Amino acid sequence: MKRIGILTSGGDAPGMNAAIRAITRKAIHEGLEVYGINYGYAGLVAGDIFRMDESTVGDKIQHGGTFLYSARYPEFAQVEGQLKGIEQLNKFGIEALVVIGGDGSYHGALRLTEHGYNTIGLPGTIDNDIPYTDFTIGFDTAVNTVLESVDRIRDTATSHERTFVIEVMGRGAGDIALWSGVAGGAEAVIVPEKDFSMRKIADKIRAGRNRGKKHSLIILAEGVMHADEFAKELGEYGDFHTRVTVLGHVQRGGSPTARDRVIASQMGAYAVDLLQQGKGGLAVGIENNKIVSHDILDLFDAKHHAELSLFDLNNSISY
Ligand code: F6P
């Protein structure tokens, strides 16, 4: 194998640039040529492909986003698009591809694999919702970004004796809410993986107030419901001077944390090792601090499990 390609796809995540850098530098170190593909699968089909060298990835590790740009491209679910993508790869003499992205991106990688094209997936999403990896690239940065906001909101919540419902991203997964909730000392964490009782939450806030507590913070995962709706329902159980903050896309940007840069670098270099061994159809992850890989196909039969011990922990220490 002489040439590999890299693309980032789906929602961007801090640390994607660190992964692109690691793949590129490691591959060049091993004597391979590297091509960048802009705008994910859309750029692949359009042939938006360029040669990269060691300098192309210089001065990128500290930046959020992805300098290869990203796109959501549902059209890649069609065989026609997949074959066009492979045609473009063949045209450039690219023999294997590394895809960095989330669930949708892995579907694309699986399809390419089914057409006999060697593809390796790296988990790049703030949601942390990919099976067979304890952490995805971007999750740690997103949690820290949320945490910074939670700390700020706590200041103003205390001054005005208010309750805040803070809606965080995560799609169908509660990971961002769980980690930022525990780290931020939130009175309640509401996630799709656990049922909740509005009455119990209201009782908890009331008990805190009666003890002289000045603020209440509720971290709500977007997969449960909208924060406005939640605040309205909470209002039916009492007046808690509630305000709503939807953090939104601020969670997707920013300079990646050391942890995200390191796991991105480890996973990127490992992907090159796998390709050099002639392997493909694999998804890279980190389990118990060790970089691992699994058959991409297995990911679609598996389910991501959020760390729900954090939910119980939060209930026992935050009230
Ligand atoms: O998958 C990452 C994510 O940020 C989710 O947390 C969120 O639900 C979604 O993407 C938002 O998508 P978009 O950027 O396309 O609005």
Tab-separated table of C-alpha atoms and ligand atoms in Angstrom:
chain	number	residue	atom	x	y	z
A	1	MET	CA	0.000	0.000	0.000
A	2	LYS	CA	1.302	3.432	-0.972
A	3	ARG	CA	-1.510	5.948	-0.581
A	4	ILE	CA	-4.137	6.574	2.044
A	5	GLY	CA	-6.932	9.131	2.330
A	6	ILE	CA	-8.513	10.863	5.329
A	7	LEU	CA	-11.916	12.465	5.735
A	8	THR	CA	-13.934	13.896	8.602
A	9	SER	CA	-17.685	13.554	8.509
A	10	GLY	CA	-20.830	14.420	10.471
A	11	GLY	CA	-20.782	16.868	13.387
A	12	ASP	CA	-17.280	18.205	13.965
A	13	ALA	CA	-15.527	17.523	17.269
A	14	PRO	CA	-12.495	19.106	18.956
A	15	GLY	CA	-9.526	16.816	18.428
A	16	MET	CA	-10.365	15.902	14.829
A	17	ASN	CA	-7.421	18.028	13.681
A	18	ALA	CA	-5.120	16.219	16.101
A	19	ALA	CA	-6.297	12.908	14.611
A	20	ILE	CA	-5.734	14.090	11.021
A	21	ARG	CA	-2.265	15.281	12.025
A	22	ALA	CA	-1.358	11.978	13.679
A	23	ILE	CA	-2.566	9.876	10.744
A	24	THR	CA	-0.720	12.071	8.257
A	25	ARG	CA	2.547	12.301	10.146
A	26	LYS	CA	2.623	8.630	11.084
A	27	ALA	CA	1.801	7.557	7.520
A	28	ILE	CA	4.499	9.794	6.015
A	29	HIS	CA	6.926	8.497	8.638
A	30	GLU	CA	6.125	4.999	7.380
A	31	GLY	CA	6.772	6.009	3.771
A	32	LEU	CA	3.138	6.404	2.664
A	33	GLU	CA	1.509	9.229	0.728
A	34	VAL	CA	-1.498	10.949	2.267
A	35	TYR	CA	-4.491	12.638	0.657
A	36	GLY	CA	-7.005	14.850	2.423
A	37	ILE	CA	-10.642	14.775	1.364
A	38	ASN	CA	-12.620	17.945	2.044
A	39	TYR	CA	-16.240	17.999	3.260
A	40	GLY	CA	-16.586	14.340	4.221
A	41	TYR	CA	-18.396	11.946	1.929
A	42	ALA	CA	-19.808	14.858	-0.103
A	43	GLY	CA	-16.266	15.912	-1.011
A	44	LEU	CA	-15.295	12.318	-1.681
A	45	VAL	CA	-18.060	11.911	-4.250
A	46	ALA	CA	-17.227	15.313	-5.776
A	47	GLY	CA	-13.514	14.494	-5.930
A	48	ASP	CA	-12.485	17.355	-3.609
A	49	ILE	CA	-9.212	15.588	-2.808
A	50	PHE	CA	-5.666	16.959	-2.361
A	51	ARG	CA	-2.197	15.710	-1.490
A	52	MET	CA	-1.010	16.523	2.028
A	53	ASP	CA	2.509	16.623	3.397
A	54	GLU	CA	3.892	16.956	6.914
A	55	SER	CA	3.499	20.760	6.780
A	56	THR	CA	-0.167	20.626	5.775
A	57	VAL	CA	-0.955	19.398	9.269
A	58	GLY	CA	1.415	21.786	11.059
A	59	ASP	CA	-0.065	24.299	13.515
A	60	LYS	CA	-3.384	22.445	13.576
A	61	ILE	CA	-3.267	20.324	16.731
A	62	GLN	CA	-4.485	23.124	19.010
A	63	HIS	CA	-7.486	24.098	16.898
A	64	GLY	CA	-11.079	22.932	17.265
A	65	GLY	CA	-13.221	22.052	14.249
A	66	THR	CA	-11.711	20.183	11.329
A	67	PHE	CA	-9.525	21.802	8.704
A	68	LEU	CA	-10.763	19.147	6.243
A	69	TYR	CA	-14.264	20.515	6.868
A	70	SER	CA	-17.234	18.292	7.456
A	71	ALA	CA	-20.685	17.643	6.080
A	72	ARG	CA	-23.734	15.588	6.791
A	73	TYR	CA	-24.350	13.713	3.543
A	74	PRO	CA	-27.264	11.262	3.778
A	75	GLU	CA	-26.976	10.689	0.003
A	76	PHE	CA	-24.019	8.404	0.748
A	77	ALA	CA	-26.563	5.786	1.889
A	78	GLN	CA	-27.260	5.213	-1.834
A	79	VAL	CA	-25.095	2.646	-3.640
A	80	GLU	CA	-24.637	5.081	-6.513
A	81	GLY	CA	-22.850	7.585	-4.230
A	82	GLN	CA	-20.706	4.860	-2.663
A	83	LEU	CA	-19.519	3.602	-6.066
A	84	LYS	CA	-18.819	7.148	-7.192
A	85	GLY	CA	-16.742	7.644	-4.021
A	86	ILE	CA	-14.719	4.509	-4.731
A	87	GLU	CA	-14.250	5.640	-8.331
A	88	GLN	CA	-12.771	8.916	-7.054
A	89	LEU	CA	-10.467	7.080	-4.648
A	90	ASN	CA	-9.271	4.829	-7.462
A	91	LYS	CA	-8.734	7.834	-9.714
A	92	PHE	CA	-6.323	9.296	-7.130
A	93	GLY	CA	-4.725	5.891	-6.493
A	94	ILE	CA	-5.847	5.972	-2.853
A	95	GLU	CA	-5.869	2.413	-1.584
A	96	ALA	CA	-7.324	2.833	1.903
A	97	LEU	CA	-9.317	5.402	3.828
A	98	VAL	CA	-9.532	6.623	7.415
A	99	VAL	CA	-12.893	8.118	8.360
A	100	ILE	CA	-13.186	10.252	11.495
A	101	GLY	CA	-16.741	10.808	12.680
A	102	GLY	CA	-19.751	9.510	14.518
A	103	ASP	CA	-22.486	7.009	13.908
A	104	GLY	CA	-23.488	8.202	10.403
A	105	SER	CA	-19.863	8.309	9.299
A	106	TYR	CA	-19.411	4.708	10.412
A	107	HIS	CA	-22.345	3.675	8.236
A	108	GLY	CA	-20.494	5.142	5.250
A	109	ALA	CA	-17.299	3.352	6.281
A	110	LEU	CA	-19.183	0.071	6.561
A	111	ARG	CA	-20.655	0.480	3.081
A	112	LEU	CA	-17.182	1.088	1.592
A	113	THR	CA	-15.910	-1.986	3.409
A	114	GLU	CA	-18.776	-4.040	1.981
A	115	HIS	CA	-17.673	-2.936	-1.492
A	116	GLY	CA	-14.240	-4.393	-0.646
A	117	TYR	CA	-12.539	-1.068	0.059
A	118	ASN	CA	-10.273	-0.946	3.130
A	119	THR	CA	-11.615	1.614	5.595
A	120	ILE	CA	-10.823	2.334	9.219
A	121	GLY	CA	-13.150	4.392	11.457
A	122	LEU	CA	-12.053	6.702	14.275
A	123	PRO	CA	-14.716	7.821	16.786
A	124	GLY	CA	-14.977	11.602	16.465
A	125	THR	CA	-18.056	13.068	18.118
A	126	ILE	CA	-18.770	15.091	21.228
A	127	ASP	CA	-21.680	12.765	22.055
A	128	ASN	CA	-19.560	9.794	23.223
A	129	ASP	CA	-22.291	7.549	21.829
A	130	ILE	CA	-20.176	5.031	19.906
A	131	PRO	CA	-20.054	1.411	21.125
A	132	TYR	CA	-16.735	-0.323	21.855
A	133	THR	CA	-14.940	2.792	23.014
A	134	ASP	CA	-14.930	4.324	26.471
A	135	PHE	CA	-14.363	7.779	25.010
A	136	THR	CA	-14.763	9.461	21.667
A	137	ILE	CA	-12.533	12.235	20.347
A	138	GLY	CA	-14.117	15.565	21.346
A	139	PHE	CA	-16.128	14.365	24.318
A	140	ASP	CA	-13.673	15.515	26.981
A	141	THR	CA	-13.417	18.997	25.469
A	142	ALA	CA	-17.204	19.299	25.213
A	143	VAL	CA	-17.643	18.294	28.857
A	144	ASN	CA	-15.086	20.877	29.931
A	145	THR	CA	-16.784	23.543	27.816
A	146	VAL	CA	-20.121	22.720	29.440
A	147	LEU	CA	-18.495	22.761	32.848
A	148	GLU	CA	-17.126	26.256	32.339
A	149	SER	CA	-20.637	27.467	31.526
A	150	VAL	CA	-22.156	25.590	34.466
A	151	ASP	CA	-19.721	27.310	36.842
A	152	ARG	CA	-20.611	30.705	35.386
A	153	ILE	CA	-24.330	30.023	35.578
A	154	ARG	CA	-23.973	28.970	39.194
A	155	ASP	CA	-22.619	32.453	40.031
A	156	THR	CA	-25.642	34.245	38.678
A	157	ALA	CA	-28.069	31.567	39.922
A	158	THR	CA	-26.780	32.122	43.465
A	159	SER	CA	-26.994	35.917	43.255
A	160	HIS	CA	-30.643	35.745	42.244
A	161	GLU	CA	-31.623	32.558	44.077
A	162	ARG	CA	-32.709	30.951	40.833
A	163	THR	CA	-33.087	27.485	39.388
A	164	PHE	CA	-31.448	26.913	36.011
A	165	VAL	CA	-32.285	24.243	33.494
A	166	ILE	CA	-29.175	23.849	31.337
A	167	GLU	CA	-29.736	21.874	28.146
A	168	VAL	CA	-26.687	20.077	26.790
A	169	MET	CA	-26.059	18.142	23.571
A	170	GLY	CA	-25.570	14.403	23.236
A	171	ARG	CA	-28.257	13.372	20.772
A	172	GLY	CA	-29.776	10.176	22.299
A	173	ALA	CA	-26.978	9.753	24.859
A	174	GLY	CA	-26.694	11.237	28.340
A	175	ASP	CA	-22.887	11.181	28.620
A	176	ILE	CA	-22.253	14.930	28.358
A	177	ALA	CA	-24.989	15.583	30.931
A	178	LEU	CA	-23.711	12.907	33.321
A	179	TRP	CA	-20.071	13.984	33.303
A	180	SER	CA	-20.720	17.724	33.405
A	181	GLY	CA	-23.448	17.211	36.012
A	182	VAL	CA	-21.184	15.386	38.433
A	183	ALA	CA	-18.255	17.729	37.762
A	184	GLY	CA	-20.469	20.805	38.104
A	185	GLY	CA	-22.283	19.671	41.237
A	186	ALA	CA	-25.694	19.875	39.577
A	187	GLU	CA	-28.681	19.134	41.819
A	188	ALA	CA	-30.214	16.981	39.085
A	189	VAL	CA	-29.041	15.310	35.907
A	190	ILE	CA	-31.748	14.257	33.481
A	191	VAL	CA	-30.730	11.739	30.818
A	192	PRO	CA	-32.555	9.600	28.252
A	193	GLU	CA	-31.218	6.415	29.850
A	194	LYS	CA	-33.071	7.007	33.156
A	195	ASP	CA	-36.681	7.823	34.020
A	196	PHE	CA	-37.251	10.811	36.215
A	197	SER	CA	-40.013	12.213	38.376
A	198	MET	CA	-40.669	15.945	38.102
A	199	ARG	CA	-42.297	15.855	41.519
A	200	LYS	CA	-39.150	14.416	43.109
A	201	ILE	CA	-36.976	17.029	41.438
A	202	ALA	CA	-39.258	19.787	42.690
A	203	ASP	CA	-39.184	18.295	46.204
A	204	LYS	CA	-35.392	18.207	46.109
A	205	ILE	CA	-35.132	21.836	45.038
A	206	ARG	CA	-37.622	22.827	47.748
A	207	ALA	CA	-35.684	20.912	50.409
A	208	GLY	CA	-32.478	22.656	49.359
A	209	ARG	CA	-34.173	26.042	49.485
A	210	ASN	CA	-35.533	25.294	52.952
A	211	ARG	CA	-31.969	24.534	54.064
A	212	GLY	CA	-30.869	27.937	52.797
A	213	LYS	CA	-29.491	26.835	49.449
A	214	LYS	CA	-29.237	29.745	47.013
A	215	HIS	CA	-29.191	28.021	43.656
A	216	SER	CA	-30.318	24.876	41.889
A	217	LEU	CA	-28.816	23.595	38.671
A	218	ILE	CA	-30.471	20.976	36.519
A	219	ILE	CA	-28.482	19.537	33.613
A	220	LEU	CA	-30.837	18.237	30.964
A	221	ALA	CA	-29.672	16.051	28.075
A	222	GLU	CA	-31.215	17.199	24.783
A	223	GLY	CA	-32.402	13.632	24.079
A	224	VAL	CA	-34.970	13.884	26.890
A	225	MET	CA	-36.920	17.006	25.949
A	226	HIS	CA	-36.453	20.717	25.300
A	227	ALA	CA	-35.386	22.793	28.264
A	228	ASP	CA	-38.317	25.210	27.847
A	229	GLU	CA	-40.765	22.350	28.021
A	230	PHE	CA	-38.975	20.959	31.074
A	231	ALA	CA	-39.011	24.327	32.858
A	232	LYS	CA	-42.716	24.707	32.121
A	233	GLU	CA	-43.519	21.295	33.611
A	234	LEU	CA	-41.340	22.006	36.640
A	235	GLY	CA	-43.301	25.230	37.151
A	236	GLU	CA	-46.425	23.148	37.730
A	237	TYR	CA	-44.860	21.920	40.974
A	238	GLY	CA	-43.907	25.312	42.395
A	239	ASP	CA	-42.306	28.639	41.571
A	240	PHE	CA	-38.532	28.105	41.523
A	241	HIS	CA	-37.604	31.334	39.686
A	242	THR	CA	-36.531	29.142	36.821
A	243	ARG	CA	-34.397	30.249	33.895
A	244	VAL	CA	-33.337	28.213	30.881
A	245	THR	CA	-29.965	28.068	29.104
A	246	VAL	CA	-29.509	26.027	25.945
A	247	LEU	CA	-25.762	25.753	25.410
A	248	GLY	CA	-26.034	24.616	21.783
A	249	HIS	CA	-23.129	24.600	19.366
A	250	VAL	CA	-20.729	26.340	21.724
A	251	GLN	CA	-20.180	22.756	22.939
A	252	ARG	CA	-18.766	21.712	19.573
A	253	GLY	CA	-16.010	24.298	19.251
A	254	GLY	CA	-12.867	25.343	21.041
A	255	SER	CA	-9.335	24.164	21.501
A	256	PRO	CA	-9.225	20.428	22.327
A	257	THR	CA	-8.157	19.353	25.810
A	258	ALA	CA	-4.891	17.481	26.298
A	259	ARG	CA	-6.856	14.276	26.732
A	260	ASP	CA	-8.654	14.645	23.402
A	261	ARG	CA	-5.415	15.510	21.615
A	262	VAL	CA	-3.657	12.497	23.105
A	263	ILE	CA	-6.355	9.919	22.354
A	264	ALA	CA	-6.765	11.390	18.853
A	265	SER	CA	-3.022	10.986	18.291
A	266	GLN	CA	-2.983	7.439	19.664
A	267	MET	CA	-5.993	6.368	17.628
A	268	GLY	CA	-4.700	8.050	14.451
A	269	ALA	CA	-1.318	6.344	14.623
A	270	TYR	CA	-2.982	3.001	15.402
A	271	ALA	CA	-5.226	3.336	12.326
A	272	VAL	CA	-2.119	3.641	10.141
A	273	ASP	CA	-0.635	0.524	11.790
A	274	LEU	CA	-3.807	-1.412	10.974
A	275	LEU	CA	-3.843	-0.285	7.353
A	276	GLN	CA	-0.206	-1.232	6.960
A	277	GLN	CA	-1.055	-4.713	8.166
A	278	GLY	CA	-3.565	-4.827	5.314
A	279	LYS	CA	-6.507	-4.587	7.696
A	280	GLY	CA	-9.735	-2.709	7.054
A	281	GLY	CA	-13.387	-2.702	8.072
A	282	LEU	CA	-12.355	-1.821	11.605
A	283	ALA	CA	-13.383	0.798	14.135
A	284	VAL	CA	-10.727	2.065	16.523
A	285	GLY	CA	-11.543	2.812	20.160
A	286	ILE	CA	-10.087	3.090	23.616
A	287	GLU	CA	-11.083	0.551	26.266
A	288	ASN	CA	-9.568	0.523	29.743
A	289	ASN	CA	-6.870	2.932	28.551
A	290	LYS	CA	-5.810	0.680	25.711
A	291	ILE	CA	-6.255	1.446	22.028
A	292	VAL	CA	-8.290	-1.344	20.431
A	293	SER	CA	-10.179	-2.119	17.249
A	294	HIS	CA	-13.392	-3.973	16.456
A	295	ASP	CA	-15.135	-5.043	13.307
A	296	ILE	CA	-17.206	-2.036	12.152
A	297	LEU	CA	-20.130	-4.383	11.527
A	298	ASP	CA	-20.162	-5.363	15.226
A	299	LEU	CA	-20.763	-1.742	16.203
A	300	PHE	CA	-24.176	-1.784	14.616
A	301	ASP	CA	-25.280	-4.767	16.702
A	302	ALA	CA	-23.896	-3.234	19.885
A	303	LYS	CA	-25.249	-0.454	22.042
A	304	HIS	CA	-23.318	2.318	23.679
A	305	HIS	CA	-23.692	2.294	27.456
A	306	ALA	CA	-23.446	5.604	29.262
A	307	GLU	CA	-21.648	5.491	32.607
A	308	LEU	CA	-24.814	5.344	34.688
A	309	SER	CA	-22.934	4.891	37.953
A	310	LEU	CA	-22.432	8.669	37.621
A	311	PHE	CA	-26.180	9.133	37.809
A	312	ASP	CA	-26.377	7.297	41.138
A	313	LEU	CA	-23.248	9.020	42.376
A	314	ASN	CA	-24.739	12.417	41.612
A	315	ASN	CA	-27.955	11.589	43.428
A	316	SER	CA	-26.015	10.558	46.497
A	317	ILE	CA	-23.699	13.563	46.703
A	318	SER	CA	-25.579	16.468	45.169
A	319	TYR	CA	-28.686	17.689	46.987
B	1	F6P	O1	-23.571	14.677	17.025
B	1	F6P	C1	-23.079	15.887	17.491
B	1	F6P	C2	-24.192	16.876	17.691
B	1	F6P	O2	-23.621	18.086	18.137
B	1	F6P	C3	-25.305	16.440	18.641
B	1	F6P	O3	-24.950	16.550	19.984
B	1	F6P	C4	-26.419	17.344	18.204
B	1	F6P	O4	-27.677	16.782	18.512
B	1	F6P	C5	-26.208	17.448	16.721
B	1	F6P	O5	-24.846	17.119	16.481
B	1	F6P	C6	-26.490	18.790	16.117
B	1	F6P	O6	-26.382	18.669	14.752
B	1	F6P	P1	-26.196	19.900	13.790
B	1	F6P	O7	-24.858	20.509	14.039
B	1	F6P	O8	-26.291	19.307	12.432
B	1	F6P	O9	-27.294	20.868	14.114
